[in-house]
Structure formats: structure tokens, C-alpha cells
JSON list of C-alpha atoms in Angstrom, two decimals:
[
{"chain": "X", "resi": 1, "resn": "UNK", "atom": "CA", "xyz": [-22.03, -8.15, 249.59]},
{"chain": "X", "resi": 2, "resn": "UNK", "atom": "CA", "xyz": [-20.31, -10.55, 251.95]},
{"chain": "X", "resi": 3, "resn": "UNK", "atom": "CA", "xyz": [-19.79, -13.36, 249.46]},
{"chain": "X", "resi": 4, "resn": "UNK", "atom": "CA", "xyz": [-16.04, -13.22, 250.09]},
{"chain": "X", "resi": 5, "resn": "UNK", "atom": "CA", "xyz": [-16.91, -13.58, 253.77]},
{"chain": "X", "resi": 6, "resn": "UNK", "atom": "CA", "xyz": [-18.83, -16.80, 253.19]},
{"chain": "X", "resi": 7, "resn": "UNK", "atom": "CA", "xyz": [-22.39, -15.54, 252.75]},
{"chain": "X", "resi": 8, "resn": "UNK", "atom": "CA", "xyz": [-24.74, -17.53, 250.59]},
{"chain": "X", "resi": 9, "resn": "UNK", "atom": "CA", "xyz": [-26.66, -15.85, 247.78]},
{"chain": "X", "resi": 10, "resn": "UNK", "atom": "CA", "xyz": [-29.82, -15.74, 249.91]},
{"chain": "X", "resi": 11, "resn": "UNK", "atom": "CA", "xyz": [-27.98, -14.38, 252.96]},
{"chain": "X", "resi": 12, "resn": "UNK", "atom": "CA", "xyz": [-26.56, -11.64, 250.77]},
{"chain": "X", "resi": 13, "resn": "UNK", "atom": "CA", "xyz": [-30.03, -10.77, 249.48]},
{"chain": "X", "resi": 14, "resn": "UNK", "atom": "CA", "xyz": [-31.41, -10.61, 253.01]},
{"chain": "X", "resi": 15, "resn": "UNK", "atom": "CA", "xyz": [-28.48, -8.44, 254.08]},
{"chain": "X", "resi": 16, "resn": "UNK", "atom": "CA", "xyz": [-29.09, -5.90, 251.31]},
{"chain": "X", "resi": 17, "resn": "UNK", "atom": "CA", "xyz": [-32.81, -5.68, 252.06]},
{"chain": "X", "resi": 18, "resn": "UNK", "atom": "CA", "xyz": [-32.06, -5.31, 255.76]},
{"chain": "X", "resi": 19, "resn": "UNK", "atom": "CA", "xyz": [-29.62, -2.50, 254.97]},
{"chain": "X", "resi": 20, "resn": "UNK", "atom": "CA", "xyz": [-32.37, -0.77, 252.98]},
{"chain": "X", "resi": 21, "resn": "UNK", "atom": "CA", "xyz": [-34.40, -0.64, 256.17]},
{"chain": "X", "resi": 22, "resn": "UNK", "atom": "CA", "xyz": [-36.99, -3.31, 255.41]},
{"chain": "X", "resi": 23, "resn": "UNK", "atom": "CA", "xyz": [-38.55, -5.16, 258.34]},
{"chain": "X", "resi": 24, "resn": "UNK", "atom": "CA", "xyz": [-38.26, -8.92, 258.64]},
{"chain": "X", "resi": 25, "resn": "UNK", "atom": "CA", "xyz": [-41.84, -9.24, 257.43]},
{"chain": "X", "resi": 26, "resn": "UNK", "atom": "CA", "xyz": [-41.13, -7.05, 254.38]},
{"chain": "X", "resi": 27, "resn": "UNK", "atom": "CA", "xyz": [-37.97, -9.02, 253.57]},
{"chain": "X", "resi": 28, "resn": "UNK", "atom": "CA", "xyz": [-39.92, -12.27, 253.84]},
{"chain": "X", "resi": 29, "resn": "UNK", "atom": "CA", "xyz": [-42.59, -10.99, 251.46]},
{"chain": "X", "resi": 30, "resn": "UNK", "atom": "CA", "xyz": [-40.04, -9.65, 248.97]},
{"chain": "X", "resi": 31, "resn": "UNK", "atom": "CA", "xyz": [-38.14, -12.95, 248.84]},
{"chain": "X", "resi": 32, "resn": "UNK", "atom": "CA", "xyz": [-41.15, -15.28, 249.22]},
{"chain": "X", "resi": 33, "resn": "UNK", "atom": "CA", "xyz": [-39.77, -16.89, 252.37]},
{"chain": "X", "resi": 34, "resn": "UNK", "atom": "CA", "xyz": [-41.02, -17.18, 255.94]},
{"chain": "X", "resi": 35, "resn": "UNK", "atom": "CA", "xyz": [-40.38, -14.66, 258.68]},
{"chain": "X", "resi": 36, "resn": "UNK", "atom": "CA", "xyz": [-38.48, -17.25, 260.74]},
{"chain": "X", "resi": 37, "resn": "UNK", "atom": "CA", "xyz": [-36.26, -17.96, 257.72]},
{"chain": "X", "resi": 38, "resn": "UNK", "atom": "CA", "xyz": [-35.40, -14.27, 257.53]},
{"chain": "X", "resi": 39, "resn": "UNK", "atom": "CA", "xyz": [-34.46, -14.32, 261.21]},
{"chain": "X", "resi": 40, "resn": "UNK", "atom": "CA", "xyz": [-32.24, -17.36, 260.63]},
{"chain": "X", "resi": 41, "resn": "UNK", "atom": "CA", "xyz": [-30.52, -15.75, 257.65]},
{"chain": "X", "resi": 42, "resn": "UNK", "atom": "CA", "xyz": [-29.90, -12.53, 259.60]},
{"chain": "X", "resi": 43, "resn": "UNK", "atom": "CA", "xyz": [-28.53, -14.45, 262.57]},
{"chain": "X", "resi": 44, "resn": "UNK", "atom": "CA", "xyz": [-26.15, -16.30, 260.21]},
{"chain": "X", "resi": 45, "resn": "UNK", "atom": "CA", "xyz": [-25.14, -13.07, 258.45]},
{"chain": "X", "resi": 46, "resn": "UNK", "atom": "CA", "xyz": [-24.39, -11.32, 261.73]},
{"chain": "X", "resi": 47, "resn": "UNK", "atom": "CA", "xyz": [-22.32, -14.28, 262.95]},
{"chain": "X", "resi": 48, "resn": "UNK", "atom": "CA", "xyz": [-20.35, -14.67, 259.71]},
{"chain": "X", "resi": 49, "resn": "UNK", "atom": "CA", "xyz": [-19.58, -10.95, 259.43]},
{"chain": "X", "resi": 50, "resn": "UNK", "atom": "CA", "xyz": [-19.10, -10.24, 263.14]},
{"chain": "X", "resi": 51, "resn": "UNK", "atom": "CA", "xyz": [-22.01, -7.79, 263.20]},
{"chain": "X", "resi": 52, "resn": "UNK", "atom": "CA", "xyz": [-24.20, -7.06, 266.19]},
{"chain": "X", "resi": 53, "resn": "UNK", "atom": "CA", "xyz": [-27.23, -5.33, 264.71]},
{"chain": "X", "resi": 54, "resn": "UNK", "atom": "CA", "xyz": [-28.97, -3.88, 261.66]},
{"chain": "X", "resi": 55, "resn": "UNK", "atom": "CA", "xyz": [-27.09, -0.59, 261.91]},
{"chain": "X", "resi": 56, "resn": "UNK", "atom": "CA", "xyz": [-23.77, -2.39, 261.59]},
{"chain": "X", "resi": 57, "resn": "UNK", "atom": "CA", "xyz": [-25.22, -4.44, 258.73]},
{"chain": "X", "resi": 58, "resn": "UNK", "atom": "CA", "xyz": [-26.22, -1.27, 256.87]},
{"chain": "X", "resi": 59, "resn": "UNK", "atom": "CA", "xyz": [-22.77, 0.21, 257.46]},
{"chain": "X", "resi": 60, "resn": "UNK", "atom": "CA", "xyz": [-21.17, -2.99, 256.13]},
{"chain": "X", "resi": 61, "resn": "UNK", "atom": "CA", "xyz": [-23.23, -2.83, 252.93]},
{"chain": "X", "resi": 62, "resn": "UNK", "atom": "CA", "xyz": [-22.39, 0.83, 252.41]},
{"chain": "X", "resi": 63, "resn": "UNK", "atom": "CA", "xyz": [-18.70, 0.29, 253.22]},
{"chain": "X", "resi": 64, "resn": "UNK", "atom": "CA", "xyz": [-18.36, -2.58, 250.77]},
{"chain": "X", "resi": 65, "resn": "UNK", "atom": "CA", "xyz": [-20.00, -0.55, 248.01]},
{"chain": "X", "resi": 66, "resn": "UNK", "atom": "CA", "xyz": [-22.73, -3.10, 247.43]},
{"chain": "X", "resi": 67, "resn": "UNK", "atom": "CA", "xyz": [-25.55, -2.12, 245.15]},
{"chain": "X", "resi": 68, "resn": "UNK", "atom": "CA", "xyz": [-28.77, -1.38, 246.94]},
{"chain": "X", "resi": 69, "resn": "UNK", "atom": "CA", "xyz": [-31.90, -1.38, 244.82]},
{"chain": "X", "resi": 70, "resn": "UNK", "atom": "CA", "xyz": [-33.87, 1.83, 244.63]}
]
């Protein structure tokens, strides 16, 4: 999701995991990156997509029909 809006592959991955309800720490562990890196990716995602919070991010993922892992 969001690739047409300029998101990188990693930003897209972080967005999907965020939309699934994972915490920053859980996202970091799942992607083998640091917690601060997750925060940076989320800040970039929110700016690029004009989102304000995780709820809007989850709505964006659902609205765009992105696949969310189960």
C-alpha cells in the first residue's frame, strides 16, 4: 500500500504492520530494525500520505485493499 504515493518498500511494510495493530517494538522485532527506525518510517509514512495517526493509517490500508497478513 502507498507505493503510488511514494512510499518505499520498507515504509509500506511498516504501514501494514502498524495497521495490524502491532506496537513499534513489535514492528521492529518483526522487521529486524530498531525502534527509532520504526518511528522514522511511521513519521515519513504519515507525512507522505497526509495521515495524522495509526487509526488513519489502518483506515488507509483497508481502503486501498492492501493485503494484511493473518
